[in-house]
Coordinates of C-alpha atoms in Angstrom, one line a residue:
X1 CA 90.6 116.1 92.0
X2 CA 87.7 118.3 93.8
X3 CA 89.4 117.5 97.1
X4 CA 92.9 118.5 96.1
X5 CA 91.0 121.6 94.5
X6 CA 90.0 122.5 97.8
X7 CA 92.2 121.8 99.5
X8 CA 94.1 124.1 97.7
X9 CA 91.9 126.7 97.9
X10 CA 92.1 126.4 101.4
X11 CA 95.9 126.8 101.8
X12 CA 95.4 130.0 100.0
X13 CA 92.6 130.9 101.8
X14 CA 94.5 130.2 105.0
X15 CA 97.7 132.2 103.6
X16 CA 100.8 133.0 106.1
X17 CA 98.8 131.6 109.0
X18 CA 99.6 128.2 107.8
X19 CA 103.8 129.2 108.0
X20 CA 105.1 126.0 106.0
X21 CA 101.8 124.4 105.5
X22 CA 100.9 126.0 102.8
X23 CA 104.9 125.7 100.9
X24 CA 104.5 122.3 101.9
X25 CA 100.8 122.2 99.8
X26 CA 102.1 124.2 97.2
X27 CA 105.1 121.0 96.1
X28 CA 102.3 118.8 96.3
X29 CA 103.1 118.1 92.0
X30 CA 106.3 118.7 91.9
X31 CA 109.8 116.7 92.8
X32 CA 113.5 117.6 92.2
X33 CA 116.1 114.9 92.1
X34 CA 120.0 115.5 92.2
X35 CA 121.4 111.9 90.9
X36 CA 123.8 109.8 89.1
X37 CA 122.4 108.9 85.3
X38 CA 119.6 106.8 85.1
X39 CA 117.2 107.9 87.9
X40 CA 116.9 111.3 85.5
X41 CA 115.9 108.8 82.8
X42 CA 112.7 109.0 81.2
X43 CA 111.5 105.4 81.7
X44 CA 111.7 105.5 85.0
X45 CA 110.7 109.3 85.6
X46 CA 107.5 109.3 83.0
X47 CA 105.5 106.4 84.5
X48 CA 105.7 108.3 88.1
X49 CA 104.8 111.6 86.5
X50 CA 101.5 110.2 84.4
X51 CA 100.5 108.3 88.2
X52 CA 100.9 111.8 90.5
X53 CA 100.2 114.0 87.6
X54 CA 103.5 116.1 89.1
X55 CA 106.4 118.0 87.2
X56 CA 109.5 116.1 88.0
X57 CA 113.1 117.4 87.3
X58 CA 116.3 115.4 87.8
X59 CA 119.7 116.2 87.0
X60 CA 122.4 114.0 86.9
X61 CA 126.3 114.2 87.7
X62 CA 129.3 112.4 87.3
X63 CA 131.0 112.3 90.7
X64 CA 129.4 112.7 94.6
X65 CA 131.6 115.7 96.2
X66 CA 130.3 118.1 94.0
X67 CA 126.5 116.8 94.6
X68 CA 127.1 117.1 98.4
X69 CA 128.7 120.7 97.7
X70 CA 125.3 121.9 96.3
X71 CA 123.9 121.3 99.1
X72 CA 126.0 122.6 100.9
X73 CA 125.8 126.4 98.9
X74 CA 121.8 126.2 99.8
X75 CA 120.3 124.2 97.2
X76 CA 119.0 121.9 100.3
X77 CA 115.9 124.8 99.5
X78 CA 115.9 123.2 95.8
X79 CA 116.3 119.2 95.7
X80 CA 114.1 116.9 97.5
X81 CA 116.0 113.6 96.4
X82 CA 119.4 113.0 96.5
X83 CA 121.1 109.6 95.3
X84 CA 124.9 109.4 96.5
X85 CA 127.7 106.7 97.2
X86 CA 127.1 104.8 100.3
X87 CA 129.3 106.8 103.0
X88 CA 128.1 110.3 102.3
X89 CA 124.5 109.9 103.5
X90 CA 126.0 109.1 107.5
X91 CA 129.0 110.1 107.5
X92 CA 128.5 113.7 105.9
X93 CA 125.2 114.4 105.2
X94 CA 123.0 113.6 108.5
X95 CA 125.8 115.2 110.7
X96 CA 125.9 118.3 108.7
X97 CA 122.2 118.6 108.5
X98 CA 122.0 117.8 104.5
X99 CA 119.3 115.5 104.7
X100 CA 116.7 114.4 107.2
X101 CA 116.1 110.5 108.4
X102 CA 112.7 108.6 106.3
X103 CA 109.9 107.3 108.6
X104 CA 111.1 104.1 110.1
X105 CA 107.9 101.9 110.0
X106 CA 106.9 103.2 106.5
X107 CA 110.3 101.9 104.8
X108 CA 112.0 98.9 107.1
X109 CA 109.5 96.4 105.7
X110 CA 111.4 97.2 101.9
X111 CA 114.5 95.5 103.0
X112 CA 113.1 92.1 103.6
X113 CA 112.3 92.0 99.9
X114 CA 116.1 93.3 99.0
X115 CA 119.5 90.6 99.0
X116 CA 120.6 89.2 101.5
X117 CA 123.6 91.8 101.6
X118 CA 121.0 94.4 102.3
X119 CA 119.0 93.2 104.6
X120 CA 118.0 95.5 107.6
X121 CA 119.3 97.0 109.5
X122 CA 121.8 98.1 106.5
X123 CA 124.8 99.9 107.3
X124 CA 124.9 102.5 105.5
X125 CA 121.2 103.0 104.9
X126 CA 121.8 104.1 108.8
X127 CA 122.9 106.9 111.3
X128 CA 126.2 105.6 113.1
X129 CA 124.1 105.0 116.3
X130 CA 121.8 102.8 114.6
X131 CA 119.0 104.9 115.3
X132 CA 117.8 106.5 112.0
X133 CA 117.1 105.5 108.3
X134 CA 118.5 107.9 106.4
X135 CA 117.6 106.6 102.8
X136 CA 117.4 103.9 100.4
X137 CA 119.8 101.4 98.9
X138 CA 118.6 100.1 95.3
X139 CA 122.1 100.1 92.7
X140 CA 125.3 98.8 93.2
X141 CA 128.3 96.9 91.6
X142 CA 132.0 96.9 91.2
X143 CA 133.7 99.4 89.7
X144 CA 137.3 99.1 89.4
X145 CA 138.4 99.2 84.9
X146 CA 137.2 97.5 82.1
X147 CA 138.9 95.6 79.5
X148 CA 138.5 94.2 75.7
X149 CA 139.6 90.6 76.8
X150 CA 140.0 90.4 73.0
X151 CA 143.3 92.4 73.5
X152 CA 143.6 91.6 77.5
X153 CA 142.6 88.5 78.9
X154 CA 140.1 88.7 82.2
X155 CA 142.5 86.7 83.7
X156 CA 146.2 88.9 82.7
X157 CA 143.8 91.7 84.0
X158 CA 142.1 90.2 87.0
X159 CA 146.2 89.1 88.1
X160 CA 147.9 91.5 87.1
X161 CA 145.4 94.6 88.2
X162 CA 146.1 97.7 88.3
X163 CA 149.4 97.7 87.7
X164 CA 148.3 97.2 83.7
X165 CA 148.3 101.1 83.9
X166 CA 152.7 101.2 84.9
X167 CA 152.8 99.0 82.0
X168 CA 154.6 101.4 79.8
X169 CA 153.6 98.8 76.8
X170 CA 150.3 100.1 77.1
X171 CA 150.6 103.5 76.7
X172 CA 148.2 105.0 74.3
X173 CA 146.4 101.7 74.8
X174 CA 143.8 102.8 77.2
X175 CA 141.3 105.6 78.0
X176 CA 139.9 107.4 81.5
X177 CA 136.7 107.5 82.3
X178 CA 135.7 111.5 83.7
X179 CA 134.9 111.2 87.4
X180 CA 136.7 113.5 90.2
X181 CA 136.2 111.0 92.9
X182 CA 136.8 108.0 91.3
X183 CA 139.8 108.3 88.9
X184 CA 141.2 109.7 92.6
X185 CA 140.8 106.7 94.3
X186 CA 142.3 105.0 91.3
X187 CA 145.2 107.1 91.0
X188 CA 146.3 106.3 94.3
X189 CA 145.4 102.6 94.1
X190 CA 148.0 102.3 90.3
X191 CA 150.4 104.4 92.7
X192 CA 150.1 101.4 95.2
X193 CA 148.6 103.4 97.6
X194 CA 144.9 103.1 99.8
X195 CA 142.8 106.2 99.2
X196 CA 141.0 106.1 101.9
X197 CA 143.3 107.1 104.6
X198 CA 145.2 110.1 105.5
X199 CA 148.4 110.4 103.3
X200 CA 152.2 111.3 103.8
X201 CA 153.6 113.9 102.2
X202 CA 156.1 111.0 100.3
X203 CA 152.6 109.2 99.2
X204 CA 150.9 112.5 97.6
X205 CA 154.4 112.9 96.0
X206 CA 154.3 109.0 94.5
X207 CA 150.0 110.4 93.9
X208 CA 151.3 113.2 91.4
X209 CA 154.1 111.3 89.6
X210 CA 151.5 108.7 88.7
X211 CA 148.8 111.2 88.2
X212 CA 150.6 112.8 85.7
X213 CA 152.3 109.7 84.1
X214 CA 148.9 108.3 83.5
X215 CA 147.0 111.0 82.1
X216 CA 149.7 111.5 79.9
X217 CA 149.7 107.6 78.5
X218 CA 145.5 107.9 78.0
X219 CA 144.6 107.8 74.8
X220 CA 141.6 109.6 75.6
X221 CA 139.5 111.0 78.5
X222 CA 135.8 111.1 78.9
X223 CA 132.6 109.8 79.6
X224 CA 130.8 106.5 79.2
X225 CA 129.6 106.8 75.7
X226 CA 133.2 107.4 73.9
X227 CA 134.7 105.3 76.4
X228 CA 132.5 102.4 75.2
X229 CA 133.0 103.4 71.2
X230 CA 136.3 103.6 71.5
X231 CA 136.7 100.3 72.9
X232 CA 134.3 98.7 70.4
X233 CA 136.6 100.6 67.9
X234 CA 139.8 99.4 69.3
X235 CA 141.0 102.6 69.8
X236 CA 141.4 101.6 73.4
X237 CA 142.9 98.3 74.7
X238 CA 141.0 99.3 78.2
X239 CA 139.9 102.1 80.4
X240 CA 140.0 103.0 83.9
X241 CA 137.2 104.0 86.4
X242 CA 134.9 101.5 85.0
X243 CA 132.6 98.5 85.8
X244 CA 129.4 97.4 85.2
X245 CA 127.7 100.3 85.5
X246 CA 129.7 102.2 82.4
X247 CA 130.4 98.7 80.7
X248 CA 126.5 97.3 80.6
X249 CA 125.2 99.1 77.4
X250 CA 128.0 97.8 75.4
X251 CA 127.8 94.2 76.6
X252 CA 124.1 94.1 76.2
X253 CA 124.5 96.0 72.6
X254 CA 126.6 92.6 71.6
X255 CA 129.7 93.0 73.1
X256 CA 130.5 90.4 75.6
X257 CA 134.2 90.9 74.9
X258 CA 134.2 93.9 77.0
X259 CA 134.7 92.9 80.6
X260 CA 134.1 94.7 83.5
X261 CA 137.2 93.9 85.8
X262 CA 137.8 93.6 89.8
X263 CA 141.9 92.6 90.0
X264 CA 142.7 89.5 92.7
X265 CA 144.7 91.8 95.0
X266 CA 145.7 95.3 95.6
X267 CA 146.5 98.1 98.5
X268 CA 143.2 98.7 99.7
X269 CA 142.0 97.4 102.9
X270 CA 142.5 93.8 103.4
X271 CA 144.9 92.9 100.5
X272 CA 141.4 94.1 98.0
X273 CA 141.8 94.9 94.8
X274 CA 138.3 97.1 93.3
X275 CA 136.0 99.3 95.0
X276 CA 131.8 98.7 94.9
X277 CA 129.6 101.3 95.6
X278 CA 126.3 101.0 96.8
X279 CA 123.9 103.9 96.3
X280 CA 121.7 105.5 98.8
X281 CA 119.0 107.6 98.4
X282 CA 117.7 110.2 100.8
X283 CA 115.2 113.0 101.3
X284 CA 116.9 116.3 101.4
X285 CA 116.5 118.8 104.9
X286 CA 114.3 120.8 102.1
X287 CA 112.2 123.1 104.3
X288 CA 109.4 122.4 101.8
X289 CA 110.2 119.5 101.1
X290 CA 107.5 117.7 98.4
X291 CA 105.6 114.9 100.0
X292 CA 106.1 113.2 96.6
X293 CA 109.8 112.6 98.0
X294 CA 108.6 109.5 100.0
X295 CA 106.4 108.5 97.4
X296 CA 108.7 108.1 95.0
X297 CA 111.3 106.3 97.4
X298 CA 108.3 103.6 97.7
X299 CA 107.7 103.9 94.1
X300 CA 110.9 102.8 92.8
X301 CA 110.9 99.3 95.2
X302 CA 108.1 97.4 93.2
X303 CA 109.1 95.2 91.3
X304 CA 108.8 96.1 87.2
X305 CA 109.9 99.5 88.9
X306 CA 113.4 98.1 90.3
X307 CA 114.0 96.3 87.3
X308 CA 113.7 99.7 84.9
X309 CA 115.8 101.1 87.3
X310 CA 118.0 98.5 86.9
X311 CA 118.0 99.1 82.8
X312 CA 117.3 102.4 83.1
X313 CA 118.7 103.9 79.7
X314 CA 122.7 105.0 79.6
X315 CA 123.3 102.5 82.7
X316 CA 122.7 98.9 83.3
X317 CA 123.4 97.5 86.9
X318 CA 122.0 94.7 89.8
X319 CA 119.5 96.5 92.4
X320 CA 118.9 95.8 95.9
X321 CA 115.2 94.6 94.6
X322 CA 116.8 91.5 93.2
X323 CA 116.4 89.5 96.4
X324 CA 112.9 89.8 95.3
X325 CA 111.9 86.8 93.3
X326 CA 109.7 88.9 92.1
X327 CA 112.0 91.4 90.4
X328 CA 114.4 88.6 89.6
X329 CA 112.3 87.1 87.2
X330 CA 111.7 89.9 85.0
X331 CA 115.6 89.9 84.3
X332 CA 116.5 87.9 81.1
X333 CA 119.3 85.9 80.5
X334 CA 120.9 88.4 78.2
X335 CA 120.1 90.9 80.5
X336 CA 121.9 89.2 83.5
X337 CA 124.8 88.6 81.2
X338 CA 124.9 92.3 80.4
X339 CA 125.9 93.4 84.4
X340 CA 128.3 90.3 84.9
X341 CA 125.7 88.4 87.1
X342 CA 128.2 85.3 87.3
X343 CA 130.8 86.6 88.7
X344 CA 129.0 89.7 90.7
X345 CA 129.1 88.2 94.2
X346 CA 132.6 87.2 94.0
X347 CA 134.0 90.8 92.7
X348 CA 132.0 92.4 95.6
X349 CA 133.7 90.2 97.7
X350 CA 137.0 91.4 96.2
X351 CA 135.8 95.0 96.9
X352 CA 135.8 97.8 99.4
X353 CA 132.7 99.7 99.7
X354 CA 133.3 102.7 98.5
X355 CA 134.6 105.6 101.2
X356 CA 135.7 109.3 101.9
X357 CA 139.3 110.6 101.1
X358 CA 140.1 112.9 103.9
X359 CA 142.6 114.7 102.2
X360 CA 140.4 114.4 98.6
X361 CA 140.3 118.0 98.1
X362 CA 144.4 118.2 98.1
X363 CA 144.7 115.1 96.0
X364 CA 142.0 116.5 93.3
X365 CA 144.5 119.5 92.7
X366 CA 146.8 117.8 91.7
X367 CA 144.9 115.6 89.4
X368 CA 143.8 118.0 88.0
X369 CA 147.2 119.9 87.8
X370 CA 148.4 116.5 86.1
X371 CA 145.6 116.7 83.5
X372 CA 146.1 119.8 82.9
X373 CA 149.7 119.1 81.6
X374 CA 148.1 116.9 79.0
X375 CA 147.5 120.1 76.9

């Protein structure tokens, strides 16, 4: 504590001399995250707060796009985290100069403790020549809809896919889960249509019919919580933009009924019918950026760590850390029923990895055009 006094003392001391030695020393106790829900949880934050003695914020969002934009409007001077979908962190963020890559020999020896799906050198934990780590992969799963297979049976859902949502039967039958990015991709895939590509004008024309033919048939719209009542209810039949990450709390509250769902087939790449995403976290090109940054990215990897993250409150999902027998153990049996562990590496396989829409920003207007209509 006397050393860190002085230390301390001696930035001051020092003053402009030291340029951005002395930011740098002033951040020492304090970290910002920008996330999805459950890194800004309490269980995982207040254990890392009592051990650095720091003030930690973290604020969560629903969808990537507008994360990246925030950056992009300057708050790269704010945020020292950030924890995105898979393609953003070399695709977007290292070429626009978002983020900056982690120390190499500090953070390959992590992946040898991950699955085997992650092992290095990751993909997307990469810059496209291979030569930078950019950040690290923990979360991940299918997320595709959900289903009471009390009213829909996995296997009607898992065959028939997304085409449940042109089922004019079902109208009023289902709800949408809010996410910009997602219920895009999914627009496009009920429309028959791969997101990720470029699109015709005759697809974004078959994109807004179905945009607005399916926000108008929702029961509902909004976030995990009512999503998950209203299904318990029965208010809803099913939902879409959902997997195990929205479906988790209800399954593990006693719900096994409600099924996270990846369809056979579909129009993505392949013949695939779902999209996974794999999250990546990466320090932020924060000119004072907190050393706590890296400390947390190693914090987060042990073990009892991983598996809070894992069950972090709001979200339950499988982490990296699982290839780690470790971690493993510490899951129960109810607990790996709760995020679909039977049937996890065979929906991945029926997935894409989640990707970038080129023409997203078009195809949002319209969606939102088409929810607007709802009234």
């Amino acid at each position: 504590m006397l050393q860190g006094m002085a230390a301390g003392a001696g930035a001051l001391a020092a003053g402009p001399l030291l340029g951005t030695g002395s930011a740098f020393a002033a951040r020492e106790k304090e970290l910002n995250i920008l996330c999805w829900e459950g890194y800004n949880s309490a269980q995982v934050l207040d254990p890392f707060r009592e051990k650095t003695g720091a003030t930690v914020k973290a604020e969560s969002l629903t969808n990537d796009p507008t994360m990246i934009n925030r950056l992009r409007a300057g708050e790269t001077n704010t945020w020292d985290l950030i924890n995105v979908n898979n393609p953003w962190a070399r695709k977007v963020m290292l070429p626009e100069k978002l983020i900056k890559p982690l120390p190499k020999a500090e953070f390959e020896p992590f992946f040898a403790q991950m699955l085997p799906e992650f092992k290095w050198p990751y993909k997307w934990a990469m810059s496209e020549d291979g030569a930078d780590l950019l950040g690290m992969v923990q979360r991940f799963g299918p997320y595709s809809f959900v289903v009471n297979t009390d009213k829909v049976s996995r296997k009607t859902a898992e065959e028939t896919g997304w085409d449940l949502f042109n089922d004019p039967a079902l109208a009023g039958k289902y709800g949408i889960l809010e996410s910009d990015d997602w219920n895009v991709f999914n627009i496009f895939i009920v429309a028959g249509i791969d997101p990720f590509k470029v699109h015709t004008p005759d697809e974004l024309a078959k994109f807004e019919e179905t945009a607005k033919r399916v926000f108008k048939g929702a029961k509902l719209i909004g976030d995990i919580a009512s999503m998950n009542q209203a299904l318990i209810s029965g208010e809803i039949d099913l939902h879409l933009t959902g997997g195990t990450y929205s479906v988790s709390p209800a399954r593990a509250d006693g719900h096994p009924n409600l099924r996270a769902i990846t369809p056979l087939k579909g129009p993505l790449a392949g013949g695939k019918g779902g999209i996974s995403w794999i999250e990546v976290t990466s320090t932020v090109n924060n000119p004072n950026l907190s050393p706590l940054a890296l400390e947390f990215l190693k914090y987060v990897q042990a073990p009892e760590v991983a598996h809070t993250v894992a069950f972090a409150e709001g979200t339950f999902n499988p982490v990296a850390q699982m290839g780690n027998k470790a971690c493993f153990d510490l899951f129960t049996k109810e607990e790996l029923d709760a995020i679909q562990w039977d049937s996890l590496e065979e929906e991945m396989a029926r997935s894409v990895e989640y990707d970038i829409v080129p023409d997203y920003d078009k195809a949002l207007d319209i969606m939102n055009a088409a929810k607007r209509l709802r009234g």
